[in-house]
Every structure is written in structure tokens, then in C-alpha cells.
PDB file of C-alpha atoms in Angstrom:
ATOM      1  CA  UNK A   4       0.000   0.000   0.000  1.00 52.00           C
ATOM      2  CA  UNK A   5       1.587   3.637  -0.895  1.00 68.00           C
ATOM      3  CA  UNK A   6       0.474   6.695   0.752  1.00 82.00           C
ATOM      4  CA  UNK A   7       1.916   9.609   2.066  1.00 90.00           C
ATOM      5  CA  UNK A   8       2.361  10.815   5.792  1.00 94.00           C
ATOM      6  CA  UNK A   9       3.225  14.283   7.474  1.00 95.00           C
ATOM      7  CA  UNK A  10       7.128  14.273   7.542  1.00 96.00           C
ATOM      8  CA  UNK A  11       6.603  14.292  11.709  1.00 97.00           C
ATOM      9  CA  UNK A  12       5.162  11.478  11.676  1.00 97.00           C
ATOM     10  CA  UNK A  13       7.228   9.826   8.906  1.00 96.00           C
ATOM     11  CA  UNK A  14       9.870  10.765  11.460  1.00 96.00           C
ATOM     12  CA  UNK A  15       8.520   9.157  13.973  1.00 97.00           C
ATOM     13  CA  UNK A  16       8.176   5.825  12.284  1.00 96.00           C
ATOM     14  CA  UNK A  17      11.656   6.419  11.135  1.00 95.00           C
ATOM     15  CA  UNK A  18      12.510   6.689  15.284  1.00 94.00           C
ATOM     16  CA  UNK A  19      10.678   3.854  16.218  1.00 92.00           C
ATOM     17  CA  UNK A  20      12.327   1.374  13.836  1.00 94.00           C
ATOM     18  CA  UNK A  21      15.915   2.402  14.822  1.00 89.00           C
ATOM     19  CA  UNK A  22      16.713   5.770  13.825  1.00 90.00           C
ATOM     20  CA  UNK A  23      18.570   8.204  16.112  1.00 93.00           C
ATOM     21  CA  UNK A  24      16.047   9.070  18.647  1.00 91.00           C
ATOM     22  CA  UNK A  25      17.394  12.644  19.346  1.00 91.00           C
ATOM     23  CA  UNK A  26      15.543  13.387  16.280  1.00 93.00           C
ATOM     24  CA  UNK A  27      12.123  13.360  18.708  1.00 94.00           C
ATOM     25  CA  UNK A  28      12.740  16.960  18.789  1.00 93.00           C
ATOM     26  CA  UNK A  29      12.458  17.312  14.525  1.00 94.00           C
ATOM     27  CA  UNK A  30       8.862  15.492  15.197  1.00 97.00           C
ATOM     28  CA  UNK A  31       7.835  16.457  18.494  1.00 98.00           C
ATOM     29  CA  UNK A  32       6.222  19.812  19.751  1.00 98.00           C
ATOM     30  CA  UNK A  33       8.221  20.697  22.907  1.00 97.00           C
ATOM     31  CA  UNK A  34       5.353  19.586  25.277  1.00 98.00           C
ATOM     32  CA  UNK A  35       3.873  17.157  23.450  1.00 98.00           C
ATOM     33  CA  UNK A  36       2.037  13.874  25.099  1.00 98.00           C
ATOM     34  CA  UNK A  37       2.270  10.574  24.416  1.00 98.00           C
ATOM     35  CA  UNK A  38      -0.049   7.904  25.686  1.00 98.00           C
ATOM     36  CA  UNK A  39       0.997   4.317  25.247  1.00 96.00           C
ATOM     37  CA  UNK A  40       0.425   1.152  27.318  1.00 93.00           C
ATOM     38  CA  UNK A  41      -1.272   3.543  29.797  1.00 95.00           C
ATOM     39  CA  UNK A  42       1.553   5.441  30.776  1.00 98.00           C
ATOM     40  CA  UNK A  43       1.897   9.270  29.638  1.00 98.00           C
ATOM     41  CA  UNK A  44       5.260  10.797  28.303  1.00 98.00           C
ATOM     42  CA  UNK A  45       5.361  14.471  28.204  1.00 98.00           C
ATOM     43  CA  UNK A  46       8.387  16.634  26.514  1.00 97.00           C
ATOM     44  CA  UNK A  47      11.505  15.746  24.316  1.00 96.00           C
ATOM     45  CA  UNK A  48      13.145  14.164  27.211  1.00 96.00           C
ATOM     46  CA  UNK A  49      10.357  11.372  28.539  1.00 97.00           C
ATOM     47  CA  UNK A  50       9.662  11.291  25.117  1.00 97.00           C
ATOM     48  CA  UNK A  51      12.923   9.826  23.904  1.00 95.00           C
ATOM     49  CA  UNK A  52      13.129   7.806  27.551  1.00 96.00           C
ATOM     50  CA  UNK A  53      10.198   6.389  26.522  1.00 95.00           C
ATOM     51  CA  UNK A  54      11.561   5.066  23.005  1.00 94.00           C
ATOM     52  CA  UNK A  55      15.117   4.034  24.583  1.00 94.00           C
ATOM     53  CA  UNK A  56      13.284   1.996  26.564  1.00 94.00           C
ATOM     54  CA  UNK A  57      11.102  -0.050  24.495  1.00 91.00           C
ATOM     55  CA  UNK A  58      14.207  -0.310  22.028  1.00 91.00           C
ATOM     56  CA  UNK A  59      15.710  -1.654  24.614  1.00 92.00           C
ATOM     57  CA  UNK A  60      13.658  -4.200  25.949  1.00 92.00           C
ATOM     58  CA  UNK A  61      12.410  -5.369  22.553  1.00 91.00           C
ATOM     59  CA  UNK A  62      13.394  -6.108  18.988  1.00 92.00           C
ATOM     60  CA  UNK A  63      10.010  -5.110  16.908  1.00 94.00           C
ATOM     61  CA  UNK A  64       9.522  -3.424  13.181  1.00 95.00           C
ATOM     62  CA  UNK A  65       6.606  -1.022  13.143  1.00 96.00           C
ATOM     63  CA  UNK A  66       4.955  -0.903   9.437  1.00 96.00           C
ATOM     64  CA  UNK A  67       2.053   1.925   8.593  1.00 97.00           C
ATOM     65  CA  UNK A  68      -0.577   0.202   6.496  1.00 97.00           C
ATOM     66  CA  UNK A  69      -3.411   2.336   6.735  1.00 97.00           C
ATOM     67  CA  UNK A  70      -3.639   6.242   7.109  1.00 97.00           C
ATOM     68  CA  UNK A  71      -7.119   8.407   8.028  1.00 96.00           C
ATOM     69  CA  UNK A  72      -6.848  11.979   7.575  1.00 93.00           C
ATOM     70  CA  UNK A  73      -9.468  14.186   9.708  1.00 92.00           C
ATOM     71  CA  UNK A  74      -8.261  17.492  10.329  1.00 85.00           C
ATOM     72  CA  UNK A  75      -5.384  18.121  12.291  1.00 85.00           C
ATOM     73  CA  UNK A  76      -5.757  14.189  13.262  1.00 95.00           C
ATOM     74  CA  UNK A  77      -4.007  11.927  11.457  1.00 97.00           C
ATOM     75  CA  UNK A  78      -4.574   8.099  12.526  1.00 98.00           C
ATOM     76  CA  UNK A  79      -2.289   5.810  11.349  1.00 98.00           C
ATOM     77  CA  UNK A  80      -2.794   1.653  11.145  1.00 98.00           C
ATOM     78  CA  UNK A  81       0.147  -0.312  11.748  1.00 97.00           C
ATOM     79  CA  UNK A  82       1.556  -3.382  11.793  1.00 97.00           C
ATOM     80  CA  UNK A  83       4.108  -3.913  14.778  1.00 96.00           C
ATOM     81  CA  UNK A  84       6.830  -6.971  14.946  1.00 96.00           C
ATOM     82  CA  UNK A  85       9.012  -8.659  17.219  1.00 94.00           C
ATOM     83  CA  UNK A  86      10.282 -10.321  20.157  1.00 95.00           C
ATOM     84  CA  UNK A  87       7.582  -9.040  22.215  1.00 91.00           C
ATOM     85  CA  UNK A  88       3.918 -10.473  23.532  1.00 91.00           C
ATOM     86  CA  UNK A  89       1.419 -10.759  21.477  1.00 92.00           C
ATOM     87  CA  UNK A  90       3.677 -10.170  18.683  1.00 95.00           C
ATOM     88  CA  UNK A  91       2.661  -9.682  15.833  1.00 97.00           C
ATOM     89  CA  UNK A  92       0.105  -6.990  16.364  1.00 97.00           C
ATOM     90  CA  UNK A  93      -1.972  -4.270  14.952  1.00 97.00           C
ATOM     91  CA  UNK A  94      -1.853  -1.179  16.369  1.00 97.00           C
ATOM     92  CA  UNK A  95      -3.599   2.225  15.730  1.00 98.00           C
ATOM     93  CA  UNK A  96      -1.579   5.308  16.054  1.00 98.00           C
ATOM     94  CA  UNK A  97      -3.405   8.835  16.614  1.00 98.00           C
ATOM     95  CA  UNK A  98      -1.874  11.860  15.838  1.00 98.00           C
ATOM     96  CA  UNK A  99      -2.648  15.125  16.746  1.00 98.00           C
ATOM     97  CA  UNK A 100      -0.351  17.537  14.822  1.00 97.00           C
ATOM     98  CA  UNK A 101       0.483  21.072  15.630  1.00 96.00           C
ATOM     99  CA  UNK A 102       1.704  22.969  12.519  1.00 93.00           C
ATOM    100  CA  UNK A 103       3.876  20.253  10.848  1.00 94.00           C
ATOM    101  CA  UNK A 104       4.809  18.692  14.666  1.00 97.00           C
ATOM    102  CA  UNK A 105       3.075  16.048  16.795  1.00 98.00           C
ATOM    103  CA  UNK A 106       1.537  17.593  19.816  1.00 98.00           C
ATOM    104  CA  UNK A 107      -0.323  14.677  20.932  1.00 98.00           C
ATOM    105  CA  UNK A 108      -0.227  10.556  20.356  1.00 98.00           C
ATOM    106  CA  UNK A 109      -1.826   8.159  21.442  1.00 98.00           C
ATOM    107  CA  UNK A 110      -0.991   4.284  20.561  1.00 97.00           C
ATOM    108  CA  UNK A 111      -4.090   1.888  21.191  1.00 94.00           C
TER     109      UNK A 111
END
């Protein structure tokens, strides 16, 4: 499937499957919020803590298949795999962009 996403959050995908996650700040809004496993992240610095960590407990691939546009809200289908439980699975991404940032996500 082709389709295009923001840059941010074609960023973001880049971070989560191994690129250099100082680049949060390129994708990121300074306070933005992330919401994942129940847990909240706010700021560059949880932000990246938050992706350190997961890279370093588990080996997993994270593939957009599906993109809705609605506004400012972009939600983004994906499929996630590795070395973790319940692997693989599907996961639905919502962004809330700022400009051309990500103010808000939340992984479900």
C-alpha cells in the first residue's frame, strides 16, 4: 500500500524502527504527550526515555498500512513486529499535529 504521511510522523516511524532518537525533537512539539500502554510521556526528554526503553527491551519493526486523515488528526494503522507479547500486532496510532509537529499521540 503507498500513501503519504506528514514528515513528523514519517519521522517518527523512522525513530521507532531504529533511527537516532534525538531526532524526537524534529517530530515532536516541545510539550507534546504521548499515551501508550497507559503510561503518559510528556516533553523531548520522557519522550525519547520512553523510546530508549522499548528499544531496549524489545526487537520489533513497526509498518504503517493504513492512514485516516481528519483534520489536524491523522490516525495511522500499523503493523508492529518482534520479540515481544502478542507479537505480531496491529496497532492504531493517533496523531494530533500542531503545525507540521506532533503535539499529541496516542498508541491503542
Amino acid at each position: 500500500m503507498s500513501f503519504t504521511l506528514p514528515h513528523a510522523i514519517s519521522t517518527y516511524f523512522s525513530i521507532s524502527n531504529g533511527a537516532d532518537i534525538a531526532r524526537v525533537k524534529d517530530c515532536f512539539t516541545v510539550d507534546a504527550v504521548v499515551t501508550d500502554e497507559n503510561k503518559t510521556y510528556q516533553g523531548h526528554v520522557a519522550i525519547g526515555a520512553w523510546q530508549r526503553a522499548a528499544q531496549a527491551t524489545f526487537d520489533y519493526g513497526v509498518e504503517p498500512i493504513k492512514v485516516l486523515n481528519e483534520g489536524d488528526r491523522v490516525t495511522v494503522t500499523s503493523n508492529v513486529v518482534g520479540n515481544f507479547p502478542g507479537s505480531p500486532a496491529k496497532l492504531n496510532h493517533s496523531f494530533g499535529l500542531i503545525g507540521d509537529k506532533i503535539n499529541t499521540l496516542e498508541i491503542l
